[in-house]
Amino acid sequence: MRKTRYAAVAFAAAAALTMSACGGDSGTDAGGEDTGSSDTITIGIKFDQPGVGFMENNEPSGFDVDVAKYVANELGYSEDQIEWKETPSAQRENVLENGEVDMIFASYSITDERKQRVAFAGPYFIAGQDLLVNADNNDINGPEDLNGKVLCSVTGSTSAQKIADTQPDVNLLEQGGYANCVTAMQGGQVDAVTTDDIILAGLASTDANSGKFKVVGNTFTEEQYGVGISQDSDQCEAINTAIRTMVEDGSWEEAIMANTEGADYSYNDELNPPEPAACA
Ligand code: GLU
C-alpha cells in the first residue's frame, strides 16, 4: 500500500514554516503530531458506470465503490483516507504497473491475459456479457443477430475482445467508456452496445435514459470481477478475507441490492456471491 505518512519531525519543521497553510488538514493533531490519518490509499474505479462505479459532485457511488470502501476499511483505511482515481478499461493494467493506484475495483474481469501484468484478489461478483439496444428494437436478441450491424464497446475491455474474436462480421466501434457508447446509440450511429449486464442495466436506468433502451437479457460470458492489485502486492489474502466478511455480515447483499434498485436487473444468484479464489 502506498503510505504518505509524514515523519513527525519533518512535518513539525514544515508546519512551523507554513502554519497558516495547514488549515486543519488531516494528518496531524494541533501539536503537529502524526495521528496516522495522513495514510491514504488510492483506489481505481469507473466514473461513468451508474450503479457500478460512478462519480458525481465529487461523490463516488456504485457497487464497486461500496465493496472498495468495505475492503479498505477492513485494511485499516477510513473513507476519508481513500483517494479515488478514474481508471478507464484500457488503463487498468498500466496504472497498477506504474503504481498510480493501490487497488482497482472497476468491473475488472479476472483473465489469464491480464494476469501476465497484474494480480487479482476476489472475485467479489460475477456478471455476464449482454447487449443493450433501443427499446423498440426486436431484431437483436443475441450476438448471432449482430452480423453487418454496428456494435459499440470499450477499448481494452473483455467485451470488445470477445466480439472481435468470435464475430468478425460485426462492425465494432470502440469508445473510451460505455456511457459514450450509449450516446452513440442515441445518436443513431450504432445498433447495439455490449458489455456486462450490470453495467448496461445501470446505464439504461438513469433518469435521462429511462425508457429508451433495453438489456436483451441473454448473457454469453461469465465475468468474474476481481480486485486488481500489482503483482508484488502482499494484500491479496487480506482483501479476500475482507470480501468473505462482507458476504458473511450481509453487507455484500445490501450493497448489490441498493445499487441495482430501480434498474431492470437481478444478479445471477447461482453464481453470486462467489467464493474468492486462492491467491497466487
Ligand atoms: N468486465 C469487463 C472487463 O473487465 C467489461 C467491463 C469493463 O470494461 O470494465 O473488461
PDB file of C-alpha atoms and ligand atoms in Angstrom:
ATOM      1  CA  MET A   1       0.000   0.000   0.000  1.00  0.00           C
ATOM      2  CA  ARG A   2       1.132   3.480  -0.693  1.00  0.00           C
ATOM      3  CA  LYS A   3       1.822   5.310   2.520  1.00  0.00           C
ATOM      4  CA  THR A   4       2.051   9.045   2.653  1.00  0.00           C
ATOM      5  CA  ARG A   5       2.798   9.203   6.326  1.00  0.00           C
ATOM      6  CA  TYR A   6       4.942  12.182   7.082  1.00  0.00           C
ATOM      7  CA  ALA A   7       7.730  11.782   9.520  1.00  0.00           C
ATOM      8  CA  ALA A   8       6.505  13.740  12.518  1.00  0.00           C
ATOM      9  CA  VAL A   9       9.750  15.647  12.776  1.00  0.00           C
ATOM     10  CA  ALA A  10       9.801  16.687   9.149  1.00  0.00           C
ATOM     11  CA  PHE A  11       6.178  17.695   9.357  1.00  0.00           C
ATOM     12  CA  ALA A  12       6.670  19.687  12.519  1.00  0.00           C
ATOM     13  CA  ALA A  13       9.504  21.558  10.843  1.00  0.00           C
ATOM     14  CA  ALA A  14       7.406  22.283   7.783  1.00  0.00           C
ATOM     15  CA  ALA A  15       4.450  23.218   9.931  1.00  0.00           C
ATOM     16  CA  ALA A  16       6.500  25.775  11.795  1.00  0.00           C
ATOM     17  CA  LEU A  17       7.230  27.478   8.488  1.00  0.00           C
ATOM     18  CA  THR A  18       3.793  27.225   6.995  1.00  0.00           C
ATOM     19  CA  MET A  19       1.400  27.106   9.911  1.00  0.00           C
ATOM     20  CA  SER A  20      -1.263  29.052   8.078  1.00  0.00           C
ATOM     21  CA  ALA A  21      -1.185  26.721   5.112  1.00  0.00           C
ATOM     22  CA  CYS A  22      -2.025  23.699   7.241  1.00  0.00           C
ATOM     23  CA  GLY A  23      -5.643  24.700   7.538  1.00  0.00           C
ATOM     24  CA  GLY A  24      -6.521  21.809   9.815  1.00  0.00           C
ATOM     25  CA  ASP A  25      -5.724  19.326   7.084  1.00  0.00           C
ATOM     26  CA  SER A  26      -5.805  15.709   8.169  1.00  0.00           C
ATOM     27  CA  GLY A  27      -2.709  14.000   9.323  1.00  0.00           C
ATOM     28  CA  THR A  28      -1.641  15.930  12.376  1.00  0.00           C
ATOM     29  CA  ASP A  29      -3.105  16.992  15.640  1.00  0.00           C
ATOM     30  CA  ALA A  30      -2.735  20.519  16.967  1.00  0.00           C
ATOM     31  CA  GLY A  31       0.782  19.809  18.133  1.00  0.00           C
ATOM     32  CA  GLY A  32       1.950  18.602  14.738  1.00  0.00           C
ATOM     33  CA  GLU A  33       1.901  15.033  15.994  1.00  0.00           C
ATOM     34  CA  ASP A  34       1.193  12.481  13.303  1.00  0.00           C
ATOM     35  CA  THR A  35      -2.204  10.973  14.072  1.00  0.00           C
ATOM     36  CA  GLY A  36      -1.876   8.342  11.367  1.00  0.00           C
ATOM     37  CA  SER A  37      -4.694   9.759   9.299  1.00  0.00           C
ATOM     38  CA  SER A  38      -2.337  11.028   6.627  1.00  0.00           C
ATOM     39  CA  ASP A  39      -2.003   7.473   5.336  1.00  0.00           C
ATOM     40  CA  THR A  40      -4.027   7.208   2.184  1.00  0.00           C
ATOM     41  CA  ILE A  41      -4.910   4.506  -0.235  1.00  0.00           C
ATOM     42  CA  THR A  42      -5.540   5.192  -3.912  1.00  0.00           C
ATOM     43  CA  ILE A  43      -8.348   3.186  -5.429  1.00  0.00           C
ATOM     44  CA  GLY A  44      -9.201   2.998  -9.121  1.00  0.00           C
ATOM     45  CA  ILE A  45     -12.870   2.963 -10.090  1.00  0.00           C
ATOM     46  CA  LYS A  46     -15.010   3.829 -13.094  1.00  0.00           C
ATOM     47  CA  PHE A  47     -16.583   7.295 -13.087  1.00  0.00           C
ATOM     48  CA  ASP A  48     -19.202   6.686 -15.799  1.00  0.00           C
ATOM     49  CA  GLN A  49     -20.993   3.468 -14.883  1.00  0.00           C
ATOM     50  CA  PRO A  50     -24.060   4.327 -12.737  1.00  0.00           C
ATOM     51  CA  GLY A  51     -24.742   1.709 -10.055  1.00  0.00           C
ATOM     52  CA  VAL A  52     -21.285   0.171 -10.567  1.00  0.00           C
ATOM     53  CA  GLY A  53     -18.677   2.922 -10.425  1.00  0.00           C
ATOM     54  CA  PHE A  54     -19.828   6.499 -10.749  1.00  0.00           C
ATOM     55  CA  MET A  55     -18.588   9.938  -9.746  1.00  0.00           C
ATOM     56  CA  GLU A  56     -20.874  12.916  -9.413  1.00  0.00           C
ATOM     57  CA  ASN A  57     -20.159  16.127  -7.480  1.00  0.00           C
ATOM     58  CA  ASN A  58     -17.029  14.516  -6.094  1.00  0.00           C
ATOM     59  CA  GLU A  59     -19.150  11.755  -4.584  1.00  0.00           C
ATOM     60  CA  PRO A  60     -18.359   8.209  -5.723  1.00  0.00           C
ATOM     61  CA  SER A  61     -21.169   5.643  -5.798  1.00  0.00           C
ATOM     62  CA  GLY A  62     -21.943   2.155  -7.045  1.00  0.00           C
ATOM     63  CA  PHE A  63     -21.448  -1.461  -6.075  1.00  0.00           C
ATOM     64  CA  ASP A  64     -17.701  -1.391  -6.866  1.00  0.00           C
ATOM     65  CA  VAL A  65     -17.361   1.681  -4.650  1.00  0.00           C
ATOM     66  CA  ASP A  66     -19.220   0.041  -1.765  1.00  0.00           C
ATOM     67  CA  VAL A  67     -17.063  -3.087  -1.965  1.00  0.00           C
ATOM     68  CA  ALA A  68     -13.949  -0.909  -2.206  1.00  0.00           C
ATOM     69  CA  LYS A  69     -14.933   1.122   0.875  1.00  0.00           C
ATOM     70  CA  TYR A  70     -15.661  -2.047   2.841  1.00  0.00           C
ATOM     71  CA  VAL A  71     -12.370  -3.696   1.891  1.00  0.00           C
ATOM     72  CA  ALA A  72     -10.371  -0.509   2.518  1.00  0.00           C
ATOM     73  CA  ASN A  73     -11.972  -0.225   5.952  1.00  0.00           C
ATOM     74  CA  GLU A  74     -11.021  -3.808   6.769  1.00  0.00           C
ATOM     75  CA  LEU A  75      -7.464  -2.971   5.702  1.00  0.00           C
ATOM     76  CA  GLY A  76      -7.447  -0.034   8.122  1.00  0.00           C
ATOM     77  CA  TYR A  77      -8.419   2.892   5.878  1.00  0.00           C
ATOM     78  CA  SER A  78     -11.427   5.018   6.680  1.00  0.00           C
ATOM     79  CA  GLU A  79     -13.434   6.575   3.873  1.00  0.00           C
ATOM     80  CA  ASP A  80     -11.632   9.907   4.106  1.00  0.00           C
ATOM     81  CA  GLN A  81      -8.306   8.151   3.618  1.00  0.00           C
ATOM     82  CA  ILE A  82      -9.355   6.891   0.190  1.00  0.00           C
ATOM     83  CA  GLU A  83      -8.269   8.768  -2.913  1.00  0.00           C
ATOM     84  CA  TRP A  84     -10.475   7.818  -5.841  1.00  0.00           C
ATOM     85  CA  LYS A  85      -8.956   7.742  -9.292  1.00  0.00           C
ATOM     86  CA  GLU A  86     -10.743   7.158 -12.566  1.00  0.00           C
ATOM     87  CA  THR A  87      -9.448   4.037 -14.280  1.00  0.00           C
ATOM     88  CA  PRO A  88     -10.975   3.503 -17.737  1.00  0.00           C
ATOM     89  CA  SER A  89     -10.894  -0.062 -19.068  1.00  0.00           C
ATOM     90  CA  ALA A  90      -7.818   0.414 -21.258  1.00  0.00           C
ATOM     91  CA  GLN A  91      -5.708   1.946 -18.473  1.00  0.00           C
ATOM     92  CA  ARG A  92      -6.160  -0.520 -15.649  1.00  0.00           C
ATOM     93  CA  GLU A  93      -3.050  -2.640 -16.154  1.00  0.00           C
ATOM     94  CA  ASN A  94      -0.921   0.465 -16.780  1.00  0.00           C
ATOM     95  CA  VAL A  95      -1.889   2.289 -13.598  1.00  0.00           C
ATOM     96  CA  LEU A  96      -1.338  -0.814 -11.468  1.00  0.00           C
ATOM     97  CA  GLU A  97       2.048  -1.420 -13.075  1.00  0.00           C
ATOM     98  CA  ASN A  98       3.240   2.145 -12.609  1.00  0.00           C
ATOM     99  CA  GLY A  99       1.948   2.398  -9.026  1.00  0.00           C
ATOM    100  CA  GLU A 100      -0.597   5.168  -9.640  1.00  0.00           C
ATOM    101  CA  VAL A 101      -3.223   3.144  -7.776  1.00  0.00           C
ATOM    102  CA  ASP A 102      -3.055   0.586  -4.971  1.00  0.00           C
ATOM    103  CA  MET A 103      -6.192  -1.356  -5.840  1.00  0.00           C
ATOM    104  CA  ILE A 104      -8.743  -1.329  -8.635  1.00  0.00           C
ATOM    105  CA  PHE A 105     -12.459  -2.043  -8.238  1.00  0.00           C
ATOM    106  CA  ALA A 106     -13.692  -1.242 -11.726  1.00  0.00           C
ATOM    107  CA  SER A 107     -15.848  -4.035 -13.179  1.00  0.00           C
ATOM    108  CA  TYR A 108     -12.459  -5.617 -13.772  1.00  0.00           C
ATOM    109  CA  SER A 109     -12.716  -9.177 -15.036  1.00  0.00           C
ATOM    110  CA  ILE A 110     -10.067 -11.652 -13.934  1.00  0.00           C
ATOM    111  CA  THR A 111      -8.396 -13.046 -17.074  1.00  0.00           C
ATOM    112  CA  ASP A 112      -5.225 -15.032 -17.752  1.00  0.00           C
ATOM    113  CA  GLU A 113      -4.052 -12.362 -20.173  1.00  0.00           C
ATOM    114  CA  ARG A 114      -4.345  -9.619 -17.549  1.00  0.00           C
ATOM    115  CA  LYS A 115      -2.618 -11.847 -15.012  1.00  0.00           C
ATOM    116  CA  GLN A 116       0.525 -11.540 -17.153  1.00  0.00           C
ATOM    117  CA  ARG A 117       0.767  -7.935 -15.961  1.00  0.00           C
ATOM    118  CA  VAL A 118      -1.265  -7.610 -12.746  1.00  0.00           C
ATOM    119  CA  ALA A 119      -2.657  -9.763  -9.931  1.00  0.00           C
ATOM    120  CA  PHE A 120      -6.206 -10.146  -8.650  1.00  0.00           C
ATOM    121  CA  ALA A 121      -7.917 -10.728  -5.346  1.00  0.00           C
ATOM    122  CA  GLY A 122     -11.540 -11.866  -5.422  1.00  0.00           C
ATOM    123  CA  PRO A 123     -13.732 -12.415  -7.343  1.00  0.00           C
ATOM    124  CA  TYR A 124     -16.371 -10.440  -5.459  1.00  0.00           C
ATOM    125  CA  PHE A 125     -19.033 -10.544  -8.191  1.00  0.00           C
ATOM    126  CA  ILE A 126     -19.902 -12.437 -11.346  1.00  0.00           C
ATOM    127  CA  ALA A 127     -21.615 -10.656 -14.221  1.00  0.00           C
ATOM    128  CA  GLY A 128     -22.284 -11.736 -17.800  1.00  0.00           C
ATOM    129  CA  GLN A 129     -21.776 -10.007 -21.138  1.00  0.00           C
ATOM    130  CA  ASP A 130     -25.026  -8.895 -22.748  1.00  0.00           C
ATOM    131  CA  LEU A 131     -26.373  -6.392 -25.287  1.00  0.00           C
ATOM    132  CA  LEU A 132     -28.176  -3.074 -24.934  1.00  0.00           C
ATOM    133  CA  VAL A 133     -30.464  -1.986 -27.783  1.00  0.00           C
ATOM    134  CA  ASN A 134     -33.088   0.673 -28.413  1.00  0.00           C
ATOM    135  CA  ALA A 135     -36.293  -0.125 -26.529  1.00  0.00           C
ATOM    136  CA  ASP A 136     -38.188  -0.679 -29.787  1.00  0.00           C
ATOM    137  CA  ASN A 137     -35.559  -2.945 -31.355  1.00  0.00           C
ATOM    138  CA  ASN A 138     -36.864  -6.511 -31.686  1.00  0.00           C
ATOM    139  CA  ASP A 139     -34.306  -7.710 -34.249  1.00  0.00           C
ATOM    140  CA  ILE A 140     -31.291  -8.069 -31.984  1.00  0.00           C
ATOM    141  CA  ASN A 141     -31.794 -10.783 -29.403  1.00  0.00           C
ATOM    142  CA  GLY A 142     -28.263 -12.100 -29.069  1.00  0.00           C
ATOM    143  CA  PRO A 143     -24.773 -11.885 -30.562  1.00  0.00           C
ATOM    144  CA  GLU A 144     -25.854 -14.039 -33.530  1.00  0.00           C
ATOM    145  CA  ASP A 145     -28.076 -11.180 -34.723  1.00  0.00           C
ATOM    146  CA  LEU A 146     -25.224  -8.700 -34.991  1.00  0.00           C
ATOM    147  CA  ASN A 147     -23.669  -9.562 -38.349  1.00  0.00           C
ATOM    148  CA  GLY A 148     -23.467  -6.455 -40.508  1.00  0.00           C
ATOM    149  CA  LYS A 149     -24.584  -4.292 -37.602  1.00  0.00           C
ATOM    150  CA  VAL A 150     -22.591  -1.625 -35.803  1.00  0.00           C
ATOM    151  CA  LEU A 151     -21.795  -2.568 -32.240  1.00  0.00           C
ATOM    152  CA  CYS A 152     -20.186  -0.293 -29.684  1.00  0.00           C
ATOM    153  CA  SER A 153     -17.899  -1.402 -26.877  1.00  0.00           C
ATOM    154  CA  VAL A 154     -14.897  -0.131 -24.982  1.00  0.00           C
ATOM    155  CA  THR A 155     -11.204  -0.297 -25.807  1.00  0.00           C
ATOM    156  CA  GLY A 156      -9.304  -2.644 -23.518  1.00  0.00           C
ATOM    157  CA  SER A 157     -12.416  -4.494 -22.323  1.00  0.00           C
ATOM    158  CA  THR A 158     -13.107  -8.212 -22.457  1.00  0.00           C
ATOM    159  CA  SER A 159     -16.430  -7.209 -24.063  1.00  0.00           C
ATOM    160  CA  ALA A 160     -14.782  -5.740 -27.177  1.00  0.00           C
ATOM    161  CA  GLN A 161     -12.249  -8.591 -27.299  1.00  0.00           C
ATOM    162  CA  LYS A 162     -14.966 -11.244 -27.180  1.00  0.00           C
ATOM    163  CA  ILE A 163     -16.760  -9.734 -30.184  1.00  0.00           C
ATOM    164  CA  ALA A 164     -13.537  -9.210 -32.145  1.00  0.00           C
ATOM    165  CA  ASP A 165     -12.586 -12.856 -31.516  1.00  0.00           C
ATOM    166  CA  THR A 166     -15.914 -14.505 -32.240  1.00  0.00           C
ATOM    167  CA  GLN A 167     -17.874 -12.164 -34.533  1.00  0.00           C
ATOM    168  CA  PRO A 168     -15.590 -10.874 -37.284  1.00  0.00           C
ATOM    169  CA  ASP A 169     -18.581  -9.752 -39.364  1.00  0.00           C
ATOM    170  CA  VAL A 170     -19.721  -7.267 -36.753  1.00  0.00           C
ATOM    171  CA  ASN A 171     -18.622  -3.662 -37.224  1.00  0.00           C
ATOM    172  CA  LEU A 172     -17.113  -2.835 -33.889  1.00  0.00           C
ATOM    173  CA  LEU A 173     -16.881   0.794 -32.788  1.00  0.00           C
ATOM    174  CA  GLU A 174     -14.627   1.228 -29.774  1.00  0.00           C
ATOM    175  CA  GLN A 175     -15.077   4.093 -27.336  1.00  0.00           C
ATOM    176  CA  GLY A 176     -13.325   5.054 -24.105  1.00  0.00           C
ATOM    177  CA  GLY A 177     -16.341   4.301 -21.903  1.00  0.00           C
ATOM    178  CA  TYR A 178     -19.765   2.684 -22.111  1.00  0.00           C
ATOM    179  CA  ALA A 179     -21.650   5.919 -21.496  1.00  0.00           C
ATOM    180  CA  ASN A 180     -20.102   7.199 -24.748  1.00  0.00           C
ATOM    181  CA  CYS A 181     -21.445   4.105 -26.484  1.00  0.00           C
ATOM    182  CA  VAL A 182     -24.957   4.825 -25.213  1.00  0.00           C
ATOM    183  CA  THR A 183     -24.676   8.389 -26.519  1.00  0.00           C
ATOM    184  CA  ALA A 184     -23.611   6.974 -29.899  1.00  0.00           C
ATOM    185  CA  MET A 185     -26.639   4.665 -29.926  1.00  0.00           C
ATOM    186  CA  GLN A 186     -28.911   7.545 -29.078  1.00  0.00           C
ATOM    187  CA  GLY A 187     -27.409   9.450 -31.986  1.00  0.00           C
ATOM    188  CA  GLY A 188     -28.163   6.549 -34.325  1.00  0.00           C
ATOM    189  CA  GLN A 189     -24.516   5.710 -35.036  1.00  0.00           C
ATOM    190  CA  VAL A 190     -24.638   2.232 -33.525  1.00  0.00           C
ATOM    191  CA  ASP A 191     -27.216  -0.557 -33.363  1.00  0.00           C
ATOM    192  CA  ALA A 192     -26.233  -2.037 -30.026  1.00  0.00           C
ATOM    193  CA  VAL A 193     -23.838  -1.674 -27.100  1.00  0.00           C
ATOM    194  CA  THR A 194     -22.136  -4.624 -25.465  1.00  0.00           C
ATOM    195  CA  THR A 195     -20.606  -5.208 -22.066  1.00  0.00           C
ATOM    196  CA  ASP A 196     -21.560  -6.763 -18.725  1.00  0.00           C
ATOM    197  CA  ASP A 197     -25.268  -6.926 -17.915  1.00  0.00           C
ATOM    198  CA  ILE A 198     -24.978  -4.986 -14.640  1.00  0.00           C
ATOM    199  CA  ILE A 199     -23.250  -2.072 -16.410  1.00  0.00           C
ATOM    200  CA  LEU A 200     -25.824  -1.965 -19.220  1.00  0.00           C
ATOM    201  CA  ALA A 201     -28.728  -2.130 -16.759  1.00  0.00           C
ATOM    202  CA  GLY A 202     -27.284   0.763 -14.774  1.00  0.00           C
ATOM    203  CA  LEU A 203     -26.824   2.925 -17.856  1.00  0.00           C
ATOM    204  CA  ALA A 204     -30.370   2.144 -19.066  1.00  0.00           C
ATOM    205  CA  SER A 205     -31.932   3.102 -15.744  1.00  0.00           C
ATOM    206  CA  THR A 206     -30.707   6.683 -15.365  1.00  0.00           C
ATOM    207  CA  ASP A 207     -33.339   9.410 -15.420  1.00  0.00           C
ATOM    208  CA  ALA A 208     -32.003  10.651 -18.758  1.00  0.00           C
ATOM    209  CA  ASN A 209     -32.122   7.208 -20.385  1.00  0.00           C
ATOM    210  CA  SER A 210     -35.215   5.786 -18.744  1.00  0.00           C
ATOM    211  CA  GLY A 211     -37.499   4.007 -21.235  1.00  0.00           C
ATOM    212  CA  LYS A 212     -35.134   4.483 -24.185  1.00  0.00           C
ATOM    213  CA  PHE A 213     -33.119   1.279 -24.080  1.00  0.00           C
ATOM    214  CA  LYS A 214     -33.404  -2.333 -23.001  1.00  0.00           C
ATOM    215  CA  VAL A 215     -30.946  -5.015 -21.998  1.00  0.00           C
ATOM    216  CA  VAL A 216     -31.503  -8.055 -24.223  1.00  0.00           C
ATOM    217  CA  GLY A 217     -31.168 -10.417 -21.261  1.00  0.00           C
ATOM    218  CA  ASN A 218     -29.196 -13.178 -22.956  1.00  0.00           C
ATOM    219  CA  THR A 219     -25.756 -13.335 -21.350  1.00  0.00           C
ATOM    220  CA  PHE A 220     -22.986 -15.085 -23.250  1.00  0.00           C
ATOM    221  CA  THR A 221     -19.937 -14.912 -20.952  1.00  0.00           C
ATOM    222  CA  GLU A 222     -19.080 -15.133 -17.271  1.00  0.00           C
ATOM    223  CA  GLU A 223     -17.194 -12.090 -15.986  1.00  0.00           C
ATOM    224  CA  GLN A 224     -15.541 -12.559 -12.622  1.00  0.00           C
ATOM    225  CA  TYR A 225     -14.934  -9.154 -11.075  1.00  0.00           C
ATOM    226  CA  GLY A 226     -11.601  -9.137  -9.288  1.00  0.00           C
ATOM    227  CA  VAL A 227      -9.740  -6.576  -7.240  1.00  0.00           C
ATOM    228  CA  GLY A 228      -6.789  -5.509  -9.362  1.00  0.00           C
ATOM    229  CA  ILE A 229      -3.512  -5.238  -7.458  1.00  0.00           C
ATOM    230  CA  SER A 230       0.107  -5.098  -8.555  1.00  0.00           C
ATOM    231  CA  GLN A 231       1.974  -8.353  -8.948  1.00  0.00           C
ATOM    232  CA  ASP A 232       4.202  -7.521  -5.988  1.00  0.00           C
ATOM    233  CA  SER A 233       1.305  -6.633  -3.663  1.00  0.00           C
ATOM    234  CA  ASP A 234       1.075  -8.634  -0.441  1.00  0.00           C
ATOM    235  CA  GLN A 235      -2.583  -7.692   0.156  1.00  0.00           C
ATOM    236  CA  CYS A 236      -4.401 -10.448  -1.754  1.00  0.00           C
ATOM    237  CA  GLU A 237      -5.184 -12.616   1.291  1.00  0.00           C
ATOM    238  CA  ALA A 238      -6.314  -9.654   3.380  1.00  0.00           C
ATOM    239  CA  ILE A 239      -8.588  -8.441   0.581  1.00  0.00           C
ATOM    240  CA  ASN A 240     -10.115 -11.909   0.189  1.00  0.00           C
ATOM    241  CA  THR A 241     -10.731 -12.106   3.918  1.00  0.00           C
ATOM    242  CA  ALA A 242     -12.466  -8.718   3.775  1.00  0.00           C
ATOM    243  CA  ILE A 243     -14.659  -9.878   0.874  1.00  0.00           C
ATOM    244  CA  ARG A 244     -15.662 -13.015   2.801  1.00  0.00           C
ATOM    245  CA  THR A 245     -16.532 -10.904   5.838  1.00  0.00           C
ATOM    246  CA  MET A 246     -18.598  -8.559   3.676  1.00  0.00           C
ATOM    247  CA  VAL A 247     -20.615 -11.508   2.393  1.00  0.00           C
ATOM    248  CA  GLU A 248     -20.992 -13.090   5.843  1.00  0.00           C
ATOM    249  CA  ASP A 249     -22.225  -9.984   7.627  1.00  0.00           C
ATOM    250  CA  GLY A 250     -24.814  -9.180   4.975  1.00  0.00           C
ATOM    251  CA  SER A 251     -23.140  -6.036   3.657  1.00  0.00           C
ATOM    252  CA  TRP A 252     -22.498  -7.567   0.242  1.00  0.00           C
ATOM    253  CA  GLU A 253     -26.187  -8.348  -0.277  1.00  0.00           C
ATOM    254  CA  GLU A 254     -27.164  -4.920   0.995  1.00  0.00           C
ATOM    255  CA  ALA A 255     -24.735  -3.247  -1.407  1.00  0.00           C
ATOM    256  CA  ILE A 256     -25.788  -5.165  -4.503  1.00  0.00           C
ATOM    257  CA  MET A 257     -29.481  -4.588  -3.785  1.00  0.00           C
ATOM    258  CA  ALA A 258     -29.050  -0.872  -3.043  1.00  0.00           C
ATOM    259  CA  ASN A 259     -27.011  -0.270  -6.174  1.00  0.00           C
ATOM    260  CA  THR A 260     -29.315  -2.116  -8.577  1.00  0.00           C
ATOM    261  CA  GLU A 261     -32.533  -0.759  -7.100  1.00  0.00           C
ATOM    262  CA  GLY A 262     -34.559   0.876  -9.857  1.00  0.00           C
ATOM    263  CA  ALA A 263     -32.607  -0.929 -12.569  1.00  0.00           C
ATOM    264  CA  ASP A 264     -34.111  -3.753 -14.595  1.00  0.00           C
ATOM    265  CA  TYR A 265     -31.581  -6.180 -13.198  1.00  0.00           C
ATOM    266  CA  SER A 266     -31.221  -9.024 -10.786  1.00  0.00           C
ATOM    267  CA  TYR A 267     -27.866 -10.646 -10.227  1.00  0.00           C
ATOM    268  CA  ASN A 268     -27.315 -14.302 -11.044  1.00  0.00           C
ATOM    269  CA  ASP A 269     -27.826 -15.939  -7.661  1.00  0.00           C
ATOM    270  CA  GLU A 270     -26.461 -19.267  -8.803  1.00  0.00           C
ATOM    271  CA  LEU A 271     -23.063 -17.646  -9.304  1.00  0.00           C
ATOM    272  CA  ASN A 272     -23.209 -14.938  -6.625  1.00  0.00           C
ATOM    273  CA  PRO A 273     -21.792 -14.191  -4.206  1.00  0.00           C
ATOM    274  CA  PRO A 274     -18.686 -16.020  -5.415  1.00  0.00           C
ATOM    275  CA  GLU A 275     -16.037 -17.512  -3.165  1.00  0.00           C
ATOM    276  CA  PRO A 276     -12.738 -15.613  -3.616  1.00  0.00           C
ATOM    277  CA  ALA A 277     -10.109 -17.702  -5.409  1.00  0.00           C
ATOM    278  CA  ALA A 278      -6.822 -18.753  -3.851  1.00  0.00           C
ATOM    279  CA  CYS A 279      -4.165 -16.054  -4.092  1.00  0.00           C
ATOM    280  CA  ALA A 280      -1.246 -16.807  -6.413  1.00  0.00           C
TER     281      ALA A 280
HETATM  282  N1  GLU B   1     -15.733  -6.771 -17.151  1.00  0.00           N
HETATM  283  C1  GLU B   1     -15.237  -6.425 -18.444  1.00  0.00           C
HETATM  284  C2  GLU B   1     -13.761  -6.060 -18.425  1.00  0.00           C
HETATM  285  O1  GLU B   1     -13.141  -6.136 -17.408  1.00  0.00           O
HETATM  286  C3  GLU B   1     -16.041  -5.317 -19.110  1.00  0.00           C
HETATM  287  C4  GLU B   1     -16.304  -4.127 -18.237  1.00  0.00           C
HETATM  288  C5  GLU B   1     -15.223  -3.086 -18.279  1.00  0.00           C
HETATM  289  O2  GLU B   1     -14.700  -2.764 -19.364  1.00  0.00           O
HETATM  290  O3  GLU B   1     -14.905  -2.563 -17.218  1.00  0.00           O
HETATM  291  O4  GLU B   1     -13.182  -5.750 -19.414  1.00  0.00           O
END
